[in-house]
Short mmCIF file of C-alpha atoms in Angstrom, two decimals:
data_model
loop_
_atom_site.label_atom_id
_atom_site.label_comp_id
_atom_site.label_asym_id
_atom_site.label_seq_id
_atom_site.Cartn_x
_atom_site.Cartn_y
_atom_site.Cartn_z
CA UNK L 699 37.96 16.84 -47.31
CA UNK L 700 37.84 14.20 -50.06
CA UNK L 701 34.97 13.76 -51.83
CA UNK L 702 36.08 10.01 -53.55
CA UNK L 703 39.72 8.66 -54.28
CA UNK L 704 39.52 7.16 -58.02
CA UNK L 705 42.75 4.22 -58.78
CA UNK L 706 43.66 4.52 -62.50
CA UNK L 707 43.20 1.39 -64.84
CA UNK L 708 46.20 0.41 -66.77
CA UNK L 709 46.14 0.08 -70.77
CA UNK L 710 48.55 -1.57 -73.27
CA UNK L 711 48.93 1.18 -76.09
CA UNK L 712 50.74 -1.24 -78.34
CA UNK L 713 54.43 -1.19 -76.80
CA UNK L 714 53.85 1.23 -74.11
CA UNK L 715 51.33 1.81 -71.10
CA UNK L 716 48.82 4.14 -69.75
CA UNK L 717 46.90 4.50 -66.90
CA UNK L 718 43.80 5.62 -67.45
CA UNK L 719 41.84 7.64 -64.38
CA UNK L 720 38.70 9.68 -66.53
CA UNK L 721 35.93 8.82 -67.00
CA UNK L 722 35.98 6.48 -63.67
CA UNK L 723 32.65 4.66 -62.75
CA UNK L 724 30.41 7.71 -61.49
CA UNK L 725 32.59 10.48 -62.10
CA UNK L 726 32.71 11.09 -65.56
CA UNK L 727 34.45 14.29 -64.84
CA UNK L 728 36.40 16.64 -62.71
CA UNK L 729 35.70 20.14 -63.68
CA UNK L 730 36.13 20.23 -67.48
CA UNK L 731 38.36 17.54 -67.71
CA UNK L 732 36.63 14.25 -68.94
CA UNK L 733 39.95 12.26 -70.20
CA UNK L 734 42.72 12.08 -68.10
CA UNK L 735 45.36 9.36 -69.19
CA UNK L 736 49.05 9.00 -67.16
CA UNK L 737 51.60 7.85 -69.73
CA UNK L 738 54.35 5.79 -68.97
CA UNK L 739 57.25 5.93 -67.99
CA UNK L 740 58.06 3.99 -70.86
CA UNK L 741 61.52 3.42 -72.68
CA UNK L 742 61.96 2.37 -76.25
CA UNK L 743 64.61 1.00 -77.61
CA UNK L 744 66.63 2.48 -80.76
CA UNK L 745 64.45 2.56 -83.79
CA UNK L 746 60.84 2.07 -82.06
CA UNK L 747 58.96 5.23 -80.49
CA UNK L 748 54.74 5.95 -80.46
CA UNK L 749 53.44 5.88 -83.61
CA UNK L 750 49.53 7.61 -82.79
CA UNK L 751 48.01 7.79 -86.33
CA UNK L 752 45.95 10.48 -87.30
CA UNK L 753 42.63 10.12 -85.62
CA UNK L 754 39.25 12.20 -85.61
CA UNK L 755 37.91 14.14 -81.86
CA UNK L 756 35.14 16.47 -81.77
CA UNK L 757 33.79 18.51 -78.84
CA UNK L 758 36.67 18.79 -76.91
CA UNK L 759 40.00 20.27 -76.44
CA UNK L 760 43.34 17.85 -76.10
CA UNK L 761 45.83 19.26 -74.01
CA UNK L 762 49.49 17.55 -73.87
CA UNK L 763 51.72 17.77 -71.08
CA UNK L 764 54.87 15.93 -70.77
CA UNK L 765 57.30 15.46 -68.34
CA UNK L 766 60.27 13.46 -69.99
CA UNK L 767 60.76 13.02 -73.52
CA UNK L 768 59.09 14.70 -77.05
CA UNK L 769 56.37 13.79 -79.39
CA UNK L 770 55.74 15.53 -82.55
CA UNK L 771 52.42 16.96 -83.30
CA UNK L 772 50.88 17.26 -87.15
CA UNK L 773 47.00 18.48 -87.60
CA UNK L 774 44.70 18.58 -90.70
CA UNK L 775 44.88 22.17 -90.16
CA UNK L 776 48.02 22.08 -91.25
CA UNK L 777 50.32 22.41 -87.92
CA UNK L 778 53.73 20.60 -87.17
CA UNK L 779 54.81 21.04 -83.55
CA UNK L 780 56.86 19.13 -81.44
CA UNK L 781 56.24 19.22 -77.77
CA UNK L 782 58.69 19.01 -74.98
CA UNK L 783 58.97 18.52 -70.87
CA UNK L 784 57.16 21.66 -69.47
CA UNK L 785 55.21 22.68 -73.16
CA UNK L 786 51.30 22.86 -73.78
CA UNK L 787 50.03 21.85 -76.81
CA UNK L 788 45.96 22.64 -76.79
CA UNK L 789 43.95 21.40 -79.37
CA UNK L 790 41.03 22.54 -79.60
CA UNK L 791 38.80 20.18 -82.04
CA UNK L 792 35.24 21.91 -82.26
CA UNK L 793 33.40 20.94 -84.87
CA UNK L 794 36.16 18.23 -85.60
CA UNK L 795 39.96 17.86 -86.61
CA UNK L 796 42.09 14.93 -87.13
CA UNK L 797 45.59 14.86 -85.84
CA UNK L 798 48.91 12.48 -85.14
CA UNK L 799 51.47 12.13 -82.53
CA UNK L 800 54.64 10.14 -83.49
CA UNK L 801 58.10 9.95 -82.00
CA UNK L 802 60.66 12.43 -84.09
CA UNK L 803 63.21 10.54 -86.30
CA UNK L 804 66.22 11.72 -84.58
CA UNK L 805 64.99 10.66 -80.87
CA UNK L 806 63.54 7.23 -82.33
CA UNK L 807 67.38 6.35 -83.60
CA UNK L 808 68.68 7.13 -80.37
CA UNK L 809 66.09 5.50 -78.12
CA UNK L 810 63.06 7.68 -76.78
CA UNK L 811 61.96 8.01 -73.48
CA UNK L 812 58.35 8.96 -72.71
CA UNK L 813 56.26 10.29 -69.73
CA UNK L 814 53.74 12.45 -69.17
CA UNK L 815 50.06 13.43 -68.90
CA UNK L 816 47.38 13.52 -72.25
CA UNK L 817 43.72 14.88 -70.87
CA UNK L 818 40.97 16.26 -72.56
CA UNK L 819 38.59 19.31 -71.58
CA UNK L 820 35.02 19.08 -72.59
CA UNK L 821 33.90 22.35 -74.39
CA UNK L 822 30.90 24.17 -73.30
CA UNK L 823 27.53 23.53 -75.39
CA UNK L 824 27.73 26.55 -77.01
CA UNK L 825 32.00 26.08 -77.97
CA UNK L 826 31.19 22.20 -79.21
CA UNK L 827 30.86 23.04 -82.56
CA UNK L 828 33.41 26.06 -82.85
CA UNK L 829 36.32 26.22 -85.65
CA UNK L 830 38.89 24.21 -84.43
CA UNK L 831 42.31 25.56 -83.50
CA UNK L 832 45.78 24.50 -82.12
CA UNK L 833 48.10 26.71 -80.27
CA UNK L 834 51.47 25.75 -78.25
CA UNK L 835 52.65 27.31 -75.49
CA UNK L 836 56.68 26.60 -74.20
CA UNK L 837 57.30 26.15 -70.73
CA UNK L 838 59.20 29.41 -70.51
CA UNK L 839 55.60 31.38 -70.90
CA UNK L 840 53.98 29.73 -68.26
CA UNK L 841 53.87 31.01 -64.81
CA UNK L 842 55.90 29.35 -62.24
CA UNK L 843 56.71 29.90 -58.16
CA UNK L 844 58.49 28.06 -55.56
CA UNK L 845 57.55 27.58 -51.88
CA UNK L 846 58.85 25.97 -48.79
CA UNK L 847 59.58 23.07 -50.57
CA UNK L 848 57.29 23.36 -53.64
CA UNK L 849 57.73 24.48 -57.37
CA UNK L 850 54.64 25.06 -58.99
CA UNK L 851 53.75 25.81 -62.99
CA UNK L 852 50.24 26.90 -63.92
CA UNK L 853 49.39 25.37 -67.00
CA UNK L 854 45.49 26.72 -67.71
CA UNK L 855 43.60 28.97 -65.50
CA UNK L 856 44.60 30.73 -62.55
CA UNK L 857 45.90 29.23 -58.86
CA UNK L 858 48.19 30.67 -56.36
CA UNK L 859 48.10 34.16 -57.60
CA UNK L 860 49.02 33.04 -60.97
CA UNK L 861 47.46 33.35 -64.19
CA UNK L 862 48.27 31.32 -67.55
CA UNK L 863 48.25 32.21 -70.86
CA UNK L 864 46.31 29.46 -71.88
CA UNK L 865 43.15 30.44 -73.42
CA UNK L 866 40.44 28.31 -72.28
CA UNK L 867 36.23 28.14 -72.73
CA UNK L 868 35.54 27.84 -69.36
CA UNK L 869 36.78 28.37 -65.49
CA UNK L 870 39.79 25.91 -65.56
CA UNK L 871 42.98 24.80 -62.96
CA UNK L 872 45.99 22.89 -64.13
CA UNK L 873 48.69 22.89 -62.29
CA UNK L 874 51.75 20.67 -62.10
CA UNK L 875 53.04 20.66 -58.62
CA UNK L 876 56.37 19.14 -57.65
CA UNK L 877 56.64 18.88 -53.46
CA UNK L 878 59.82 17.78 -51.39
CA UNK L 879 59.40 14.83 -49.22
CA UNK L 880 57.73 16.32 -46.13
CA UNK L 881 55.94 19.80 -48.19
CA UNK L 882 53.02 20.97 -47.21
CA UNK L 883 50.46 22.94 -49.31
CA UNK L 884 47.20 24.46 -49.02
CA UNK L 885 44.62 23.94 -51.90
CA UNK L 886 42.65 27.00 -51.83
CA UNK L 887 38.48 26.22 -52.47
CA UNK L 888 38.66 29.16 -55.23
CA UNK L 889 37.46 26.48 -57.86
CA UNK L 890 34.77 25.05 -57.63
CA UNK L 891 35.59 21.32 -58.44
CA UNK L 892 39.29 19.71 -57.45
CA UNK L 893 41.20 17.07 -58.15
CA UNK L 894 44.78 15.79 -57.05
CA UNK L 895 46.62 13.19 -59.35
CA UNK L 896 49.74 11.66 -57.71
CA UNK L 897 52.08 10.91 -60.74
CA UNK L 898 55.07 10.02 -58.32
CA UNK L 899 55.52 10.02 -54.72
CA UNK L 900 52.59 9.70 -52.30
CA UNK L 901 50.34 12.02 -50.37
CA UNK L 902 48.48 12.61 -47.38
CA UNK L 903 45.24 14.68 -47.92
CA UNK L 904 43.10 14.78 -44.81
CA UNK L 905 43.76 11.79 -42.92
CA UNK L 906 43.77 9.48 -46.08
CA UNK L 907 47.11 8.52 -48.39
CA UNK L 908 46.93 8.93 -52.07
CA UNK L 909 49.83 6.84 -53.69
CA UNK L 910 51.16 6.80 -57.01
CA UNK L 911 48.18 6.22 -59.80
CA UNK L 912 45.63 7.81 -57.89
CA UNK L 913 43.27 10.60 -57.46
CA UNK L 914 41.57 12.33 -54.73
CA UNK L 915 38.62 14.00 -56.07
CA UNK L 916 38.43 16.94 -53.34
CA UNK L 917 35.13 18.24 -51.16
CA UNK L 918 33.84 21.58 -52.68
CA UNK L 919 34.09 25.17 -50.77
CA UNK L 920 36.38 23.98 -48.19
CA UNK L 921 40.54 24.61 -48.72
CA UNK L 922 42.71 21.44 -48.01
CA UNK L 923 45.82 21.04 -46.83
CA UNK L 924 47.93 18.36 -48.41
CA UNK L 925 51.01 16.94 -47.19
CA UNK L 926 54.02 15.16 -49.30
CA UNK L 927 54.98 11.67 -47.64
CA UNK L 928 58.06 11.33 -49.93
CA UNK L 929 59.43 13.68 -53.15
CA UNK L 930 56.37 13.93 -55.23
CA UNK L 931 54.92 14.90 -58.36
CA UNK L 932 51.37 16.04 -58.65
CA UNK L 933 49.04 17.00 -60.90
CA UNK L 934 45.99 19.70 -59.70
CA UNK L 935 43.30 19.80 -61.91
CA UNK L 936 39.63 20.70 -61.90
CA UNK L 937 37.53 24.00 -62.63
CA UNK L 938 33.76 24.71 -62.92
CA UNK L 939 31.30 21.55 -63.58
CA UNK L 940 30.18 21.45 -67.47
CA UNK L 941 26.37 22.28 -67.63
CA UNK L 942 25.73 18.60 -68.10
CA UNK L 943 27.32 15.08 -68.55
CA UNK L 944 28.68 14.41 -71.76
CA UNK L 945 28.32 11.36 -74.24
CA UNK L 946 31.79 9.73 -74.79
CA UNK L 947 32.51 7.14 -77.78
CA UNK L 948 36.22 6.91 -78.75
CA UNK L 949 37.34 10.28 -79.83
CA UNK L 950 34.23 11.55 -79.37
CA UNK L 951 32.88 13.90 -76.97
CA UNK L 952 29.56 15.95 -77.59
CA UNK L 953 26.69 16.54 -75.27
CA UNK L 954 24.69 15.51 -78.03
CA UNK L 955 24.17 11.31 -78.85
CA UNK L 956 23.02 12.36 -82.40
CA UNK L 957 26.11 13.79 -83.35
CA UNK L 958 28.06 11.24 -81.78
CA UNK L 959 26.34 9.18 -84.80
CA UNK L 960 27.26 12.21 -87.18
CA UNK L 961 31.28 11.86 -86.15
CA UNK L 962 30.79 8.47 -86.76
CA UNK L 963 29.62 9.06 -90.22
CA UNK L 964 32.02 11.46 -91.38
CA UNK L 965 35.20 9.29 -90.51
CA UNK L 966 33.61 6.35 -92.09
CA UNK L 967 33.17 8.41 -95.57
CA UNK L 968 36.50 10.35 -94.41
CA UNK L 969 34.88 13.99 -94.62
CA UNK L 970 37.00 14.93 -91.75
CA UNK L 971 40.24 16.58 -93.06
CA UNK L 972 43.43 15.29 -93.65
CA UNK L 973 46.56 15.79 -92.01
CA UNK L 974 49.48 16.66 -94.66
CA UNK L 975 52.17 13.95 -94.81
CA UNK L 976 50.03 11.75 -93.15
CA UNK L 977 48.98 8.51 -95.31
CA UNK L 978 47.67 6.49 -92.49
CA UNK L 979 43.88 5.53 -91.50
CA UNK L 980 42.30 4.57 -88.65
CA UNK L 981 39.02 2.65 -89.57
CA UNK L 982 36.31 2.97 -86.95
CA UNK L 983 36.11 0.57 -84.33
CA UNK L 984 33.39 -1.86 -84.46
#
């Protein structure tokens, strides 16, 4: 039933922490998703919040999801959003885009609070290099069911019956599951490759436990029935296998090295575009 169980590895983000679970040693990815990074909780005090400065990806698509708190999002294509529990922000970089996540004003004043899930999809070869895009999506438009003891949302792709609105490039499952302590669920082997992530709680999947921080990486063609040892929340993810691994150097994705070395060009001569507003750069790491 479980094909591996991955352990995320935590990461100071100056002043609050992830934990990081993709790419793990020899799984660089679960379906599309190649970037899959747990953040906090994490509380800041009055006047301090996450201060991401704009930053360069190509070949991929971020995809925020948050389950406390609110970050604001500003692109070089010219986009201001801020993103709340329950929202999808997808970012789709292509060919490249530059973009900055910060705390909003009024919240950093107050004292912020921050939790939630950042991943990244890998784009198909023949999307790597399309015009890049953002689009949000509020909570309110995506579809949602409860169960015996579980609420479900899907966020991209279709599970369940359900269908999001979420425009992706290829066959992807998000979900964000939420089970009572004692819930039981059937994963259904309609995707090819699956994924649990246990953001709270603790559950048994097959006759192994999967606590907090961790992620069962799920045997294909076969459905699985997961219990919920204690109130948890959950994060189902996967979809079809890209055509091919991926090269991966910081915001980087492409499944071609030499243009890897290209990205790495362009930000150092800062032919990416600029996000408005934004006076901050990132050199590239060395």
């Amino acid at each position: 039933m479980i094909e591996r169980i991955l352990t995320a590895r935590p990461r100071d983000l100056g002043g609050f922490e992830v934990r990081r679970i993709l790419p793990a040693g020899g799984r660089q990815m679960v379906g599309p998703f190649i970037f899959f990074d747990h953040i906090g909780p994490a509380r800041f005090a009055p006047g301090t919040g996450v201060d991401v400065r704009p930053h360069p990806h190509i070949g991929l698509a971020t995809v925020t999801y948050l389950f406390e708190g609110e970050l604001v999002h500003r692109d070089s294509l010219g986009f201001l959003q801020s993103i709340r529990p329950g929202d999808v922000n997808w970012m789709t970089a292509g060919r490249g885009i530059v973009h900055s996540e910060r705390t909003d004003p009024q919240v950093r004043a107050q004292g912020a609070a921050l939790h939630g899930i950042q991943s990244w999809v890998a784009l198909p070869r023949d999307s790597e290099e399309i015009e890049p895009a953002f689009v949000h999506h509020p909570h309110s438009t995506l579809p949602a069911d409860e169960r015996e003891g579980v609420r479900l949302r899907v966020i991209a792709g279709s599970a369940f019956g359900l269908h999001s609105p979420v425009a992706t490039r290829s066959d992807t499952l998000y979900v964000d599951l939420h089970l009572a302590a004692g819930a039981r669920l059937e994963i259904p082997a309609e995707h090819e490759e699956r994924a649990l992530y246990v953001a709270q709680g603790e559950l048994q999947v097959a006759d192994a436990r999967v606590p907090t921080g961790s992620m069962a990486v799920l045997d294909r063609g076969t459905a699985v029935a997961i219990r919920a040892l204690q109130a948890s929340r959950v994060m189902l993810l996967g979809g079809a296998p890209m055509e091919g691994p991926r090269h991966i150097w910081w915001n980087f994705v492409s499944s071609s090295s030499e243009r890897i070395e290209q990205a790495k060009d362009d930000w150092r001569a800062q032919r990416f575009g600029r996000v408005p507003g934004e006076a901050d750069f990132i050199p590239l790491p060395e």
